[in-house]
mmCIF file with all atom_site columns, C-alpha atoms in Angstrom:
data_model
loop_
_atom_site.group_PDB
_atom_site.id
_atom_site.type_symbol
_atom_site.label_atom_id
_atom_site.label_alt_id
_atom_site.label_comp_id
_atom_site.label_asym_id
_atom_site.label_entity_id
_atom_site.label_seq_id
_atom_site.pdbx_PDB_ins_code
_atom_site.Cartn_x
_atom_site.Cartn_y
_atom_site.Cartn_z
_atom_site.occupancy
_atom_site.B_iso_or_equiv
_atom_site.pdbx_formal_charge
_atom_site.auth_seq_id
_atom_site.auth_comp_id
_atom_site.auth_asym_id
_atom_site.auth_atom_id
_atom_site.pdbx_PDB_model_num
ATOM 1   C CA . UNK A 1 1   ? 131.884 123.875 106.610 1.00 0.00 ? 1288 UNK A CA 1
ATOM 2   C CA . UNK A 1 2   ? 128.854 122.889 108.316 1.00 0.00 ? 1289 UNK A CA 1
ATOM 3   C CA . UNK A 1 3   ? 129.541 119.104 106.933 1.00 0.00 ? 1290 UNK A CA 1
ATOM 4   C CA . UNK A 1 4   ? 132.965 119.296 108.373 1.00 0.00 ? 1291 UNK A CA 1
ATOM 5   C CA . UNK A 1 5   ? 131.789 120.483 111.683 1.00 0.00 ? 1292 UNK A CA 1
ATOM 6   C CA . UNK A 1 6   ? 129.222 117.714 111.771 1.00 0.00 ? 1293 UNK A CA 1
ATOM 7   C CA . UNK A 1 7   ? 132.003 115.068 110.771 1.00 0.00 ? 1294 UNK A CA 1
ATOM 8   C CA . UNK A 1 8   ? 134.325 116.371 113.450 1.00 0.00 ? 1295 UNK A CA 1
ATOM 9   C CA . UNK A 1 9   ? 137.018 116.563 111.179 1.00 0.00 ? 1296 UNK A CA 1
ATOM 10  C CA . UNK A 1 10  ? 138.039 117.862 107.858 1.00 0.00 ? 1297 UNK A CA 1
ATOM 11  C CA . UNK A 1 11  ? 137.071 115.052 105.208 1.00 0.00 ? 1298 UNK A CA 1
ATOM 12  C CA . UNK A 1 12  ? 139.669 114.750 102.197 1.00 0.00 ? 1299 UNK A CA 1
ATOM 13  C CA . UNK A 1 13  ? 137.038 115.276 99.439  1.00 0.00 ? 1300 UNK A CA 1
ATOM 14  C CA . UNK A 1 14  ? 138.112 115.332 95.978  1.00 0.00 ? 1301 UNK A CA 1
ATOM 15  C CA . UNK A 1 15  ? 137.219 117.972 93.618  1.00 0.00 ? 1302 UNK A CA 1
ATOM 16  C CA . UNK A 1 16  ? 134.305 115.875 92.094  1.00 0.00 ? 1303 UNK A CA 1
ATOM 17  C CA . UNK A 1 17  ? 132.670 115.063 95.606  1.00 0.00 ? 1304 UNK A CA 1
ATOM 18  C CA . UNK A 1 18  ? 132.945 118.755 96.341  1.00 0.00 ? 1305 UNK A CA 1
ATOM 19  C CA . UNK A 1 19  ? 130.842 119.082 93.458  1.00 0.00 ? 1306 UNK A CA 1
ATOM 20  C CA . UNK A 1 20  ? 128.753 116.619 94.210  1.00 0.00 ? 1307 UNK A CA 1
ATOM 21  C CA . UNK A 1 21  ? 128.210 117.507 97.920  1.00 0.00 ? 1308 UNK A CA 1
ATOM 22  C CA . UNK A 1 22  ? 127.037 121.140 96.242  1.00 0.00 ? 1309 UNK A CA 1
ATOM 23  C CA . UNK A 1 23  ? 124.468 119.346 94.119  1.00 0.00 ? 1310 UNK A CA 1
ATOM 24  C CA . UNK A 1 24  ? 123.107 117.228 96.977  1.00 0.00 ? 1311 UNK A CA 1
ATOM 25  C CA . UNK A 1 25  ? 122.408 120.443 98.913  1.00 0.00 ? 1312 UNK A CA 1
ATOM 26  C CA . UNK A 1 26  ? 121.175 122.507 96.014  1.00 0.00 ? 1313 UNK A CA 1
ATOM 27  C CA . UNK A 1 27  ? 119.432 120.199 93.878  1.00 0.00 ? 1314 UNK A CA 1
ATOM 28  C CA . UNK A 1 28  ? 118.291 117.144 96.606  1.00 0.00 ? 1315 UNK A CA 1
ATOM 29  C CA . UNK A 1 29  ? 117.795 119.815 99.181  1.00 0.00 ? 1316 UNK A CA 1
ATOM 30  C CA . UNK A 1 30  ? 119.926 117.842 101.524 1.00 0.00 ? 1317 UNK A CA 1
ATOM 31  C CA . UNK A 1 31  ? 121.203 119.150 104.878 1.00 0.00 ? 1318 UNK A CA 1
ATOM 32  C CA . UNK A 1 32  ? 124.764 119.187 106.221 1.00 0.00 ? 1319 UNK A CA 1
ATOM 33  C CA . UNK A 1 33  ? 123.928 116.291 108.763 1.00 0.00 ? 1320 UNK A CA 1
ATOM 34  C CA . UNK A 1 34  ? 122.242 114.055 105.939 1.00 0.00 ? 1321 UNK A CA 1
ATOM 35  C CA . UNK A 1 35  ? 125.238 114.714 103.838 1.00 0.00 ? 1322 UNK A CA 1
ATOM 36  C CA . UNK A 1 36  ? 127.594 113.720 106.529 1.00 0.00 ? 1323 UNK A CA 1
ATOM 37  C CA . UNK A 1 37  ? 125.556 110.541 107.211 1.00 0.00 ? 1324 UNK A CA 1
ATOM 38  C CA . UNK A 1 38  ? 126.034 109.672 103.229 1.00 0.00 ? 1325 UNK A CA 1
ATOM 39  C CA . UNK A 1 39  ? 129.864 110.278 103.773 1.00 0.00 ? 1326 UNK A CA 1
ATOM 40  C CA . UNK A 1 40  ? 130.239 108.171 106.633 1.00 0.00 ? 1327 UNK A CA 1
ATOM 41  C CA . UNK A 1 41  ? 128.436 105.412 105.056 1.00 0.00 ? 1328 UNK A CA 1
ATOM 42  C CA . UNK A 1 42  ? 130.560 105.778 101.974 1.00 0.00 ? 1329 UNK A CA 1
ATOM 43  C CA . UNK A 1 43  ? 133.751 105.415 104.113 1.00 0.00 ? 1330 UNK A CA 1
ATOM 44  C CA . UNK A 1 44  ? 131.960 102.340 106.114 1.00 0.00 ? 1331 UNK A CA 1
ATOM 45  C CA . UNK A 1 45  ? 131.888 100.581 102.469 1.00 0.00 ? 1332 UNK A CA 1
ATOM 46  C CA . UNK A 1 46  ? 135.317 101.786 101.482 1.00 0.00 ? 1333 UNK A CA 1
ATOM 47  C CA . UNK A 1 47  ? 134.392 103.719 98.203  1.00 0.00 ? 1334 UNK A CA 1
ATOM 48  C CA . UNK A 1 48  ? 134.032 107.294 97.094  1.00 0.00 ? 1335 UNK A CA 1
ATOM 49  C CA . UNK A 1 49  ? 131.053 109.778 98.011  1.00 0.00 ? 1336 UNK A CA 1
ATOM 50  C CA . UNK A 1 50  ? 130.091 109.744 94.343  1.00 0.00 ? 1337 UNK A CA 1
ATOM 51  C CA . UNK A 1 51  ? 130.427 105.877 93.866  1.00 0.00 ? 1338 UNK A CA 1
ATOM 52  C CA . UNK A 1 52  ? 128.237 105.525 96.888  1.00 0.00 ? 1339 UNK A CA 1
ATOM 53  C CA . UNK A 1 53  ? 125.701 108.224 95.762  1.00 0.00 ? 1340 UNK A CA 1
ATOM 54  C CA . UNK A 1 54  ? 125.373 106.600 92.416  1.00 0.00 ? 1341 UNK A CA 1
ATOM 55  C CA . UNK A 1 55  ? 125.043 102.541 93.734  1.00 0.00 ? 1342 UNK A CA 1
ATOM 56  C CA . UNK A 1 56  ? 122.572 103.926 96.433  1.00 0.00 ? 1343 UNK A CA 1
ATOM 57  C CA . UNK A 1 57  ? 120.521 105.630 93.277  1.00 0.00 ? 1344 UNK A CA 1
ATOM 58  C CA . UNK A 1 58  ? 120.771 102.531 91.378  1.00 0.00 ? 1345 UNK A CA 1
ATOM 59  C CA . UNK A 1 59  ? 119.424 100.679 94.321  1.00 0.00 ? 1346 UNK A CA 1
ATOM 60  C CA . UNK A 1 60  ? 116.694 102.628 95.092  1.00 0.00 ? 1347 UNK A CA 1
ATOM 61  C CA . UNK A 1 61  ? 115.166 102.767 91.437  1.00 0.00 ? 1348 UNK A CA 1
ATOM 62  C CA . UNK A 1 62  ? 115.458 98.928  91.767  1.00 0.00 ? 1349 UNK A CA 1
ATOM 63  C CA . UNK A 1 63  ? 113.578 98.611  95.133  1.00 0.00 ? 1350 UNK A CA 1
ATOM 64  C CA . UNK A 1 64  ? 110.572 101.443 93.819  1.00 0.00 ? 1351 UNK A CA 1
ATOM 65  C CA . UNK A 1 65  ? 110.299 99.205  90.685  1.00 0.00 ? 1352 UNK A CA 1
ATOM 66  C CA . UNK A 1 66  ? 109.989 96.073  92.658  1.00 0.00 ? 1353 UNK A CA 1
ATOM 67  C CA . UNK A 1 67  ? 107.575 97.629  95.467  1.00 0.00 ? 1354 UNK A CA 1
ATOM 68  C CA . UNK A 1 68  ? 105.603 99.597  92.989  1.00 0.00 ? 1355 UNK A CA 1
ATOM 69  C CA . UNK A 1 69  ? 106.622 103.008 94.773  1.00 0.00 ? 1356 UNK A CA 1
ATOM 70  C CA . UNK A 1 70  ? 107.895 106.442 93.727  1.00 0.00 ? 1357 UNK A CA 1
ATOM 71  C CA . UNK A 1 71  ? 110.148 107.420 96.719  1.00 0.00 ? 1358 UNK A CA 1
ATOM 72  C CA . UNK A 1 72  ? 113.232 109.749 95.909  1.00 0.00 ? 1359 UNK A CA 1
ATOM 73  C CA . UNK A 1 73  ? 116.728 109.003 96.991  1.00 0.00 ? 1360 UNK A CA 1
ATOM 74  C CA . UNK A 1 74  ? 116.476 112.665 98.876  1.00 0.00 ? 1361 UNK A CA 1
ATOM 75  C CA . UNK A 1 75  ? 113.317 111.229 101.045 1.00 0.00 ? 1362 UNK A CA 1
ATOM 76  C CA . UNK A 1 76  ? 115.275 108.021 101.888 1.00 0.00 ? 1363 UNK A CA 1
ATOM 77  C CA . UNK A 1 77  ? 118.476 109.514 102.828 1.00 0.00 ? 1364 UNK A CA 1
ATOM 78  C CA . UNK A 1 78  ? 116.819 112.048 105.367 1.00 0.00 ? 1365 UNK A CA 1
ATOM 79  C CA . UNK A 1 79  ? 114.975 109.207 106.793 1.00 0.00 ? 1366 UNK A CA 1
ATOM 80  C CA . UNK A 1 80  ? 118.030 107.217 107.544 1.00 0.00 ? 1367 UNK A CA 1
ATOM 81  C CA . UNK A 1 81  ? 119.792 110.349 108.795 1.00 0.00 ? 1368 UNK A CA 1
ATOM 82  C CA . UNK A 1 82  ? 116.716 110.775 111.087 1.00 0.00 ? 1369 UNK A CA 1
ATOM 83  C CA . UNK A 1 83  ? 117.171 107.798 112.567 1.00 0.00 ? 1370 UNK A CA 1
ATOM 84  C CA . UNK A 1 84  ? 118.070 107.628 115.860 1.00 0.00 ? 1371 UNK A CA 1
ATOM 85  C CA . UNK A 1 85  ? 121.245 105.273 117.435 1.00 0.00 ? 1372 UNK A CA 1
ATOM 86  C CA . UNK A 1 86  ? 118.744 103.160 119.096 1.00 0.00 ? 1373 UNK A CA 1
ATOM 87  C CA . UNK A 1 87  ? 116.552 102.438 116.114 1.00 0.00 ? 1374 UNK A CA 1
ATOM 88  C CA . UNK A 1 88  ? 119.949 101.719 114.181 1.00 0.00 ? 1375 UNK A CA 1
ATOM 89  C CA . UNK A 1 89  ? 120.816 99.164  116.938 1.00 0.00 ? 1376 UNK A CA 1
ATOM 90  C CA . UNK A 1 90  ? 117.331 97.610  116.620 1.00 0.00 ? 1377 UNK A CA 1
ATOM 91  C CA . UNK A 1 91  ? 117.790 97.144  112.957 1.00 0.00 ? 1378 UNK A CA 1
ATOM 92  C CA . UNK A 1 92  ? 121.009 95.478  113.526 1.00 0.00 ? 1379 UNK A CA 1
ATOM 93  C CA . UNK A 1 93  ? 121.928 92.999  110.547 1.00 0.00 ? 1380 UNK A CA 1
ATOM 94  C CA . UNK A 1 94  ? 119.414 95.049  108.428 1.00 0.00 ? 1381 UNK A CA 1
ATOM 95  C CA . UNK A 1 95  ? 121.846 98.473  108.462 1.00 0.00 ? 1382 UNK A CA 1
ATOM 96  C CA . UNK A 1 96  ? 123.298 97.221  105.155 1.00 0.00 ? 1383 UNK A CA 1
ATOM 97  C CA . UNK A 1 97  ? 119.968 97.684  103.611 1.00 0.00 ? 1384 UNK A CA 1
ATOM 98  C CA . UNK A 1 98  ? 118.486 100.349 105.436 1.00 0.00 ? 1385 UNK A CA 1
ATOM 99  C CA . UNK A 1 99  ? 116.928 101.834 102.039 1.00 0.00 ? 1386 UNK A CA 1
ATOM 100 C CA . UNK A 1 100 ? 114.984 98.467  101.753 1.00 0.00 ? 1387 UNK A CA 1
ATOM 101 C CA . UNK A 1 101 ? 113.688 98.998  105.191 1.00 0.00 ? 1388 UNK A CA 1
ATOM 102 C CA . UNK A 1 102 ? 112.389 102.627 104.589 1.00 0.00 ? 1389 UNK A CA 1
ATOM 103 C CA . UNK A 1 103 ? 110.630 101.391 101.510 1.00 0.00 ? 1390 UNK A CA 1
ATOM 104 C CA . UNK A 1 104 ? 108.624 98.868  103.154 1.00 0.00 ? 1391 UNK A CA 1
ATOM 105 C CA . UNK A 1 105 ? 107.807 101.334 105.711 1.00 0.00 ? 1392 UNK A CA 1
ATOM 106 C CA . UNK A 1 106 ? 106.587 103.486 103.226 1.00 0.00 ? 1393 UNK A CA 1
ATOM 107 C CA . UNK A 1 107 ? 103.946 100.632 102.343 1.00 0.00 ? 1394 UNK A CA 1
ATOM 108 C CA . UNK A 1 108 ? 102.812 100.466 105.894 1.00 0.00 ? 1395 UNK A CA 1
ATOM 109 C CA . UNK A 1 109 ? 103.148 103.965 106.620 1.00 0.00 ? 1396 UNK A CA 1
ATOM 110 C CA . UNK A 1 110 ? 105.602 103.815 109.207 1.00 0.00 ? 1397 UNK A CA 1
ATOM 111 C CA . UNK A 1 111 ? 109.351 105.482 109.688 1.00 0.00 ? 1398 UNK A CA 1
ATOM 112 C CA . UNK A 1 112 ? 112.356 103.580 110.855 1.00 0.00 ? 1399 UNK A CA 1
ATOM 113 C CA . UNK A 1 113 ? 112.180 105.047 114.399 1.00 0.00 ? 1400 UNK A CA 1
ATOM 114 C CA . UNK A 1 114 ? 108.394 103.957 114.397 1.00 0.00 ? 1401 UNK A CA 1
ATOM 115 C CA . UNK A 1 115 ? 109.181 100.565 113.281 1.00 0.00 ? 1402 UNK A CA 1
ATOM 116 C CA . UNK A 1 116 ? 111.547 100.326 115.968 1.00 0.00 ? 1403 UNK A CA 1
ATOM 117 C CA . UNK A 1 117 ? 109.438 101.703 118.467 1.00 0.00 ? 1404 UNK A CA 1
ATOM 118 C CA . UNK A 1 118 ? 106.849 98.757  117.401 1.00 0.00 ? 1405 UNK A CA 1
ATOM 119 C CA . UNK A 1 119 ? 109.541 95.849  117.796 1.00 0.00 ? 1406 UNK A CA 1
ATOM 120 C CA . UNK A 1 120 ? 111.024 97.509  121.339 1.00 0.00 ? 1407 UNK A CA 1
ATOM 121 C CA . UNK A 1 121 ? 107.281 97.079  122.429 1.00 0.00 ? 1408 UNK A CA 1
ATOM 122 C CA . UNK A 1 122 ? 106.829 93.668  121.132 1.00 0.00 ? 1409 UNK A CA 1
ATOM 123 C CA . UNK A 1 123 ? 110.247 92.670  122.793 1.00 0.00 ? 1410 UNK A CA 1
ATOM 124 C CA . UNK A 1 124 ? 108.884 93.638  126.282 1.00 0.00 ? 1411 UNK A CA 1
ATOM 125 C CA . UNK A 1 125 ? 106.898 89.997  126.266 1.00 0.00 ? 1412 UNK A CA 1
ATOM 126 C CA . UNK A 1 126 ? 104.956 90.446  129.238 1.00 0.00 ? 1413 UNK A CA 1
ATOM 127 C CA . UNK A 1 127 ? 103.697 94.126  128.658 1.00 0.00 ? 1414 UNK A CA 1
ATOM 128 C CA . UNK A 1 128 ? 102.940 93.382  125.066 1.00 0.00 ? 1415 UNK A CA 1
ATOM 129 C CA . UNK A 1 129 ? 100.886 89.992  125.645 1.00 0.00 ? 1416 UNK A CA 1
ATOM 130 C CA . UNK A 1 130 ? 98.908  91.946  128.236 1.00 0.00 ? 1417 UNK A CA 1
ATOM 131 C CA . UNK A 1 131 ? 98.193  94.920  125.844 1.00 0.00 ? 1418 UNK A CA 1
ATOM 132 C CA . UNK A 1 132 ? 97.126  92.601  123.232 1.00 0.00 ? 1419 UNK A CA 1
ATOM 133 C CA . UNK A 1 133 ? 94.906  91.049  125.450 1.00 0.00 ? 1420 UNK A CA 1
ATOM 134 C CA . UNK A 1 134 ? 93.407  94.342  126.692 1.00 0.00 ? 1421 UNK A CA 1
ATOM 135 C CA . UNK A 1 135 ? 92.948  95.384  123.192 1.00 0.00 ? 1422 UNK A CA 1
ATOM 136 C CA . UNK A 1 136 ? 91.258  92.264  121.978 1.00 0.00 ? 1423 UNK A CA 1
ATOM 137 C CA . UNK A 1 137 ? 88.992  92.533  124.781 1.00 0.00 ? 1424 UNK A CA 1
ATOM 138 C CA . UNK A 1 138 ? 88.174  96.085  124.130 1.00 0.00 ? 1425 UNK A CA 1
ATOM 139 C CA . UNK A 1 139 ? 87.845  95.858  120.347 1.00 0.00 ? 1426 UNK A CA 1
ATOM 140 C CA . UNK A 1 140 ? 86.654  92.640  119.827 1.00 0.00 ? 1427 UNK A CA 1
ATOM 141 C CA . UNK A 1 141 ? 89.269  91.864  117.313 1.00 0.00 ? 1428 UNK A CA 1
ATOM 142 C CA . UNK A 1 142 ? 91.242  88.333  117.127 1.00 0.00 ? 1429 UNK A CA 1
ATOM 143 C CA . UNK A 1 143 ? 94.367  89.596  117.951 1.00 0.00 ? 1430 UNK A CA 1
ATOM 144 C CA . UNK A 1 144 ? 97.636  87.365  117.637 1.00 0.00 ? 1431 UNK A CA 1
ATOM 145 C CA . UNK A 1 145 ? 100.970 89.298  117.752 1.00 0.00 ? 1432 UNK A CA 1
ATOM 146 C CA . UNK A 1 146 ? 103.036 85.831  118.320 1.00 0.00 ? 1433 UNK A CA 1
ATOM 147 C CA . UNK A 1 147 ? 104.338 85.839  114.832 1.00 0.00 ? 1434 UNK A CA 1
ATOM 148 C CA . UNK A 1 148 ? 105.348 89.738  114.850 1.00 0.00 ? 1435 UNK A CA 1
ATOM 149 C CA . UNK A 1 149 ? 107.259 88.705  118.168 1.00 0.00 ? 1436 UNK A CA 1
ATOM 150 C CA . UNK A 1 150 ? 109.033 86.219  116.510 1.00 0.00 ? 1437 UNK A CA 1
ATOM 151 C CA . UNK A 1 151 ? 110.030 88.201  113.791 1.00 0.00 ? 1438 UNK A CA 1
ATOM 152 C CA . UNK A 1 152 ? 111.279 90.974  116.098 1.00 0.00 ? 1439 UNK A CA 1
ATOM 153 C CA . UNK A 1 153 ? 113.350 88.403  118.054 1.00 0.00 ? 1440 UNK A CA 1
ATOM 154 C CA . UNK A 1 154 ? 114.887 87.329  114.813 1.00 0.00 ? 1441 UNK A CA 1
ATOM 155 C CA . UNK A 1 155 ? 115.738 91.085  113.949 1.00 0.00 ? 1442 UNK A CA 1
ATOM 156 C CA . UNK A 1 156 ? 113.029 91.538  111.006 1.00 0.00 ? 1443 UNK A CA 1
ATOM 157 C CA . UNK A 1 157 ? 112.041 94.933  112.464 1.00 0.00 ? 1444 UNK A CA 1
ATOM 158 C CA . UNK A 1 158 ? 109.538 95.614  109.250 1.00 0.00 ? 1445 UNK A CA 1
ATOM 159 C CA . UNK A 1 159 ? 108.339 92.458  108.912 1.00 0.00 ? 1446 UNK A CA 1
ATOM 160 C CA . UNK A 1 160 ? 107.230 92.444  112.462 1.00 0.00 ? 1447 UNK A CA 1
ATOM 161 C CA . UNK A 1 161 ? 105.652 95.862  111.872 1.00 0.00 ? 1448 UNK A CA 1
ATOM 162 C CA . UNK A 1 162 ? 103.787 94.685  108.630 1.00 0.00 ? 1449 UNK A CA 1
ATOM 163 C CA . UNK A 1 163 ? 102.715 91.992  110.564 1.00 0.00 ? 1450 UNK A CA 1
ATOM 164 C CA . UNK A 1 164 ? 101.098 93.903  113.410 1.00 0.00 ? 1451 UNK A CA 1
ATOM 165 C CA . UNK A 1 165 ? 99.640  96.666  110.917 1.00 0.00 ? 1452 UNK A CA 1
ATOM 166 C CA . UNK A 1 166 ? 98.094  93.687  108.810 1.00 0.00 ? 1453 UNK A CA 1
ATOM 167 C CA . UNK A 1 167 ? 96.019  92.804  111.818 1.00 0.00 ? 1454 UNK A CA 1
ATOM 168 C CA . UNK A 1 168 ? 94.954  96.346  112.917 1.00 0.00 ? 1455 UNK A CA 1
ATOM 169 C CA . UNK A 1 169 ? 92.761  96.737  109.860 1.00 0.00 ? 1456 UNK A CA 1
ATOM 170 C CA . UNK A 1 170 ? 92.228  99.767  107.869 1.00 0.00 ? 1457 UNK A CA 1
ATOM 171 C CA . UNK A 1 171 ? 91.287  103.403 108.554 1.00 0.00 ? 1458 UNK A CA 1
ATOM 172 C CA . UNK A 1 172 ? 87.515  103.152 108.000 1.00 0.00 ? 1459 UNK A CA 1
ATOM 173 C CA . UNK A 1 173 ? 87.312  100.469 110.793 1.00 0.00 ? 1460 UNK A CA 1
ATOM 174 C CA . UNK A 1 174 ? 89.779  102.304 113.170 1.00 0.00 ? 1461 UNK A CA 1
ATOM 175 C CA . UNK A 1 175 ? 87.659  105.554 112.707 1.00 0.00 ? 1462 UNK A CA 1
ATOM 176 C CA . UNK A 1 176 ? 84.515  103.884 113.697 1.00 0.00 ? 1463 UNK A CA 1
ATOM 177 C CA . UNK A 1 177 ? 86.078  102.965 117.139 1.00 0.00 ? 1464 UNK A CA 1
ATOM 178 C CA . UNK A 1 178 ? 85.714  104.999 120.368 1.00 0.00 ? 1465 UNK A CA 1
ATOM 179 C CA . UNK A 1 179 ? 88.339  106.393 121.780 1.00 0.00 ? 1466 UNK A CA 1
ATOM 180 C CA . UNK A 1 180 ? 89.291  103.847 124.441 1.00 0.00 ? 1467 UNK A CA 1
ATOM 181 C CA . UNK A 1 181 ? 89.288  101.218 121.801 1.00 0.00 ? 1468 UNK A CA 1
ATOM 182 C CA . UNK A 1 182 ? 91.805  103.210 119.331 1.00 0.00 ? 1469 UNK A CA 1
ATOM 183 C CA . UNK A 1 183 ? 94.165  103.833 122.351 1.00 0.00 ? 1470 UNK A CA 1
ATOM 184 C CA . UNK A 1 184 ? 94.224  100.021 123.311 1.00 0.00 ? 1471 UNK A CA 1
ATOM 185 C CA . UNK A 1 185 ? 95.053  98.737  120.050 1.00 0.00 ? 1472 UNK A CA 1
ATOM 186 C CA . UNK A 1 186 ? 97.442  101.476 119.473 1.00 0.00 ? 1473 UNK A CA 1
ATOM 187 C CA . UNK A 1 187 ? 99.386  100.590 122.800 1.00 0.00 ? 1474 UNK A CA 1
ATOM 188 C CA . UNK A 1 188 ? 99.174  97.064  121.833 1.00 0.00 ? 1475 UNK A CA 1
ATOM 189 C CA . UNK A 1 189 ? 100.834 98.042  118.376 1.00 0.00 ? 1476 UNK A CA 1
ATOM 190 C CA . UNK A 1 190 ? 103.665 99.981  120.186 1.00 0.00 ? 1477 UNK A CA 1
ATOM 191 C CA . UNK A 1 191 ? 102.387 103.357 118.815 1.00 0.00 ? 1478 UNK A CA 1
ATOM 192 C CA . UNK A 1 192 ? 100.736 106.540 119.834 1.00 0.00 ? 1479 UNK A CA 1
ATOM 193 C CA . UNK A 1 193 ? 97.051  106.863 118.469 1.00 0.00 ? 1480 UNK A CA 1
ATOM 194 C CA . UNK A 1 194 ? 97.973  110.028 116.213 1.00 0.00 ? 1481 UNK A CA 1
ATOM 195 C CA . UNK A 1 195 ? 100.896 107.712 114.720 1.00 0.00 ? 1482 UNK A CA 1
ATOM 196 C CA . UNK A 1 196 ? 98.774  104.642 114.244 1.00 0.00 ? 1483 UNK A CA 1
ATOM 197 C CA . UNK A 1 197 ? 95.791  106.582 112.622 1.00 0.00 ? 1484 UNK A CA 1
ATOM 198 C CA . UNK A 1 198 ? 98.342  108.482 110.117 1.00 0.00 ? 1485 UNK A CA 1
ATOM 199 C CA . UNK A 1 199 ? 99.882  105.097 109.325 1.00 0.00 ? 1486 UNK A CA 1
ATOM 200 C CA . UNK A 1 200 ? 96.552  103.697 108.379 1.00 0.00 ? 1487 UNK A CA 1
ATOM 201 C CA . UNK A 1 201 ? 95.933  106.813 106.383 1.00 0.00 ? 1488 UNK A CA 1
ATOM 202 C CA . UNK A 1 202 ? 99.229  106.440 104.491 1.00 0.00 ? 1489 UNK A CA 1
ATOM 203 C CA . UNK A 1 203 ? 98.313  102.653 103.510 1.00 0.00 ? 1490 UNK A CA 1
ATOM 204 C CA . UNK A 1 204 ? 94.942  103.866 102.115 1.00 0.00 ? 1491 UNK A CA 1
ATOM 205 C CA . UNK A 1 205 ? 96.142  106.215 99.866  1.00 0.00 ? 1492 UNK A CA 1
ATOM 206 C CA . UNK A 1 206 ? 99.208  104.075 98.664  1.00 0.00 ? 1493 UNK A CA 1
#
């Protein structure tokens, strides 16, 4: 009933799809909004829900093997469902492979919304350059976000995010900075201080 309410109409689910919905809710712990998101995606692709779920599972398994990760399908579905409309618009042409973008984000410790936040900050060119220069002066780091801005302009949101974090440095170096330095570096990266710190901690864990 909740899925139907979220969809705004009553989807014509087959017996197999109804059974699958129950499994997704019970075994995978997915909520109505997340299952609705999967159902809408299956409709856009013109396939049944069960075919979509199986294909996505296979894709995620291959991506995990390729990237050396162990992220579950449920984790990825939840993050995609939690992406805002603005975030999805930022990813644009990469929407067809959002699973891959989620996993790239896992490796750099950022979710889809945070990656989009970085790209949005980079695309405000004047403010981005100003923040970069300020962070360079305050931290003494040789920052150059030109490549990241180019990637963001070309729609490679995950690539731009990875480029930024590659220049930020590790968590040990970040922890040695004072609060003003941390704030300037986070601002240049298009994140809050807490978000940047958590990202660097996650990278260190991986």
